[in-house]
Amino acid sequence: MKAIIQRVTNAKVILNDEIPVSIGSGICVLVGFHKEDTLKDLEYIVRKILSVKLYADDDDKKWKKSVVDKQLEVLIISQYTIYNGWKGNTPDFHKTMGGEKSQEFYTKLIEMAREMYDLEKVKDGVFGIYRQLYLENDGPVTFEIDSPQSCRDLSNDNDKRTT
């Protein structure tokens, strides 16, 4: 499992000229599922998303506070293309988790994040549909987090994955 975390001043999803979900200050998380991910990977990623230190503390010391510490919002977006390989110049997605199972994992990820943090502050970026994402980076600050399973996969992977 892989998550790309971006610190934002605001973010919104646009679907058919409507805005079904938006956040103010917080993080926008793009998450992708590897076909061999487990619930253990899911729990690891949720804990990391909520605990990674992206913000300064009250004394302006950088990297001391998490989104939870600051009581900010979280927008989570499913991102199928995160687990790509390459066949020449063409992306290949044979390592990406399939649609139905991926949707189950995404739904569980949203539920776990809301249980571990705050039902109202964790927003669902709408699974599996074409949409536009607008965000205003804060910094910019962007981090990539891999679950332990995907780290093991990377070390045995002959085709280089890029994001």
Coordinates of C-alpha atoms in Angstrom, one line a residue:
M1 CA 0.0 0.0 0.0
K2 CA 1.2 3.4 -0.8
A3 CA 0.1 6.9 0.3
I4 CA 1.2 10.3 -1.1
I5 CA 0.6 12.9 1.6
Q6 CA 0.4 16.6 0.6
R7 CA 0.1 19.4 3.2
V8 CA -2.6 21.8 1.9
T9 CA -4.3 25.0 2.8
N10 CA -7.4 23.7 1.0
A11 CA -8.5 21.0 -1.3
K12 CA -11.7 20.0 -3.2
V13 CA -13.0 17.3 -5.4
I14 CA -15.1 18.4 -8.4
L15 CA -17.5 15.9 -9.9
N16 CA -19.9 16.9 -12.7
D17 CA -19.4 20.6 -11.9
E18 CA -20.4 20.0 -8.3
I19 CA -18.1 19.9 -5.2
P20 CA -19.2 16.8 -3.2
V21 CA -16.3 17.2 -0.7
S22 CA -13.7 19.8 0.3
I23 CA -11.4 20.6 3.2
G24 CA -9.6 23.6 4.6
S25 CA -6.2 23.4 6.1
G26 CA -4.9 19.8 6.5
I27 CA -3.6 17.0 4.3
C28 CA -4.7 15.5 1.0
V29 CA -3.8 11.8 0.8
L30 CA -3.6 9.9 -2.5
V31 CA -3.7 6.2 -1.7
G32 CA -3.1 3.2 -3.9
F33 CA -3.4 -0.5 -3.2
H34 CA -1.1 -3.3 -4.2
K35 CA -2.8 -6.6 -5.2
E36 CA -1.1 -8.4 -2.2
D37 CA -1.9 -5.8 0.5
T38 CA -3.5 -7.0 3.7
L39 CA -5.4 -5.4 6.5
K40 CA -2.1 -5.2 8.4
D41 CA -0.8 -2.9 5.6
L42 CA -4.0 -0.9 5.8
E43 CA -3.7 -0.3 9.5
Y44 CA -0.1 0.7 9.1
I45 CA -0.9 3.3 6.5
V46 CA -3.8 4.8 8.4
R47 CA -1.6 5.1 11.6
K48 CA 1.2 6.7 9.6
I49 CA -1.1 9.2 7.8
L50 CA -2.5 10.4 11.1
S51 CA 0.7 10.5 13.0
V52 CA 3.4 11.8 10.6
K53 CA 4.8 15.1 11.8
L54 CA 4.2 17.7 9.0
Y55 CA 3.7 20.8 11.0
A56 CA 5.7 23.2 13.3
D57 CA 4.9 23.4 17.0
D58 CA 3.9 26.5 18.9
D59 CA 7.6 27.5 19.1
D60 CA 7.9 27.3 15.3
K61 CA 10.0 24.1 15.5
K62 CA 9.4 22.3 12.3
W63 CA 8.2 18.7 12.0
K64 CA 6.8 18.4 15.5
K65 CA 3.0 18.2 15.0
S66 CA 0.7 15.8 13.1
V67 CA -2.6 16.6 11.4
V68 CA -4.3 15.1 14.5
D69 CA -2.2 17.2 16.9
K70 CA -3.3 20.4 15.0
Q71 CA -6.9 19.1 14.7
L72 CA -6.9 19.7 10.9
E73 CA -8.8 18.0 8.1
V74 CA -7.9 15.0 6.0
L75 CA -9.1 14.3 2.4
I76 CA -8.4 10.8 1.2
I77 CA -8.5 10.0 -2.5
S78 CA -8.2 6.6 -4.2
Q79 CA -5.4 6.7 -6.8
Y80 CA -5.2 3.6 -9.0
T81 CA -2.1 4.8 -10.9
I82 CA 0.2 4.9 -7.9
Y83 CA 1.2 1.2 -8.4
N84 CA 2.4 1.5 -12.0
G85 CA 5.2 -0.3 -13.7
W86 CA 6.4 0.4 -17.2
K87 CA 6.4 -1.5 -20.5
G88 CA 8.6 0.9 -22.5
N89 CA 6.8 4.2 -22.2
T90 CA 3.4 2.7 -21.4
P91 CA 2.2 2.4 -17.8
D92 CA 1.4 -1.1 -16.6
F93 CA -0.9 -1.8 -13.7
H94 CA -0.5 -5.5 -13.1
K95 CA 0.5 -5.0 -9.5
T96 CA -2.5 -2.8 -8.7
M97 CA -5.3 -4.3 -6.6
G98 CA -8.5 -5.0 -8.6
G99 CA -11.6 -2.8 -8.5
E100 CA -14.0 -4.6 -6.1
K101 CA -11.3 -5.6 -3.5
S102 CA -9.7 -2.1 -3.9
Q103 CA -13.1 -0.5 -3.1
E104 CA -13.4 -2.6 0.0
F105 CA -9.9 -1.6 1.1
Y106 CA -10.6 2.1 0.4
T107 CA -13.9 2.0 2.4
K108 CA -12.1 0.2 5.3
L109 CA -9.3 2.8 5.2
I110 CA -11.9 5.7 5.5
E111 CA -13.6 3.9 8.3
M112 CA -10.4 3.2 10.2
A113 CA -9.2 6.8 9.8
R114 CA -12.5 8.2 11.1
E115 CA -12.4 5.8 14.0
M116 CA -8.8 6.6 14.9
Y117 CA -9.2 10.4 14.4
D118 CA -12.5 12.2 13.9
L119 CA -15.6 11.3 11.8
E120 CA -16.1 14.9 10.7
K121 CA -12.5 15.7 9.9
V122 CA -11.8 12.7 7.6
K123 CA -13.3 13.3 4.2
D124 CA -14.0 10.6 1.5
G125 CA -12.7 11.8 -1.9
V126 CA -15.1 9.4 -3.8
F127 CA -13.8 6.0 -4.9
G128 CA -13.3 4.9 -8.5
I129 CA -14.7 7.6 -10.6
Y130 CA -13.2 10.2 -12.9
R131 CA -13.0 13.5 -11.0
Q132 CA -11.0 16.7 -10.7
L133 CA -8.9 17.4 -7.6
Y134 CA -8.0 21.0 -6.8
L135 CA -5.6 21.7 -4.0
E136 CA -3.4 24.5 -2.8
N137 CA -0.1 23.1 -1.5
D138 CA 1.2 24.4 1.8
G139 CA 5.0 24.5 1.5
P140 CA 4.9 22.5 -0.7
V141 CA 5.3 19.5 1.7
T142 CA 4.8 16.1 0.1
F143 CA 5.7 12.7 1.5
E144 CA 5.4 9.1 0.2
I145 CA 4.6 6.3 2.6
D146 CA 4.9 2.7 1.7
S147 CA 3.5 -0.1 3.9
P148 CA 5.9 -2.8 5.0
Q149 CA 4.5 -5.2 2.4
S150 CA 5.1 -2.8 -0.5
C151 CA 8.6 -2.1 0.8
R152 CA 9.4 -5.8 0.5
D153 CA 7.9 -5.8 -3.0
L154 CA 10.1 -2.9 -4.1
S155 CA 13.2 -4.7 -3.1
N156 CA 12.2 -7.7 -5.3
D157 CA 10.8 -5.7 -8.1
N158 CA 12.7 -5.7 -11.4
D159 CA 10.5 -3.1 -13.1
K160 CA 11.0 0.3 -11.6
R161 CA 7.9 1.9 -10.2
T162 CA 7.5 5.6 -10.4
T163 CA 4.8 8.0 -9.3

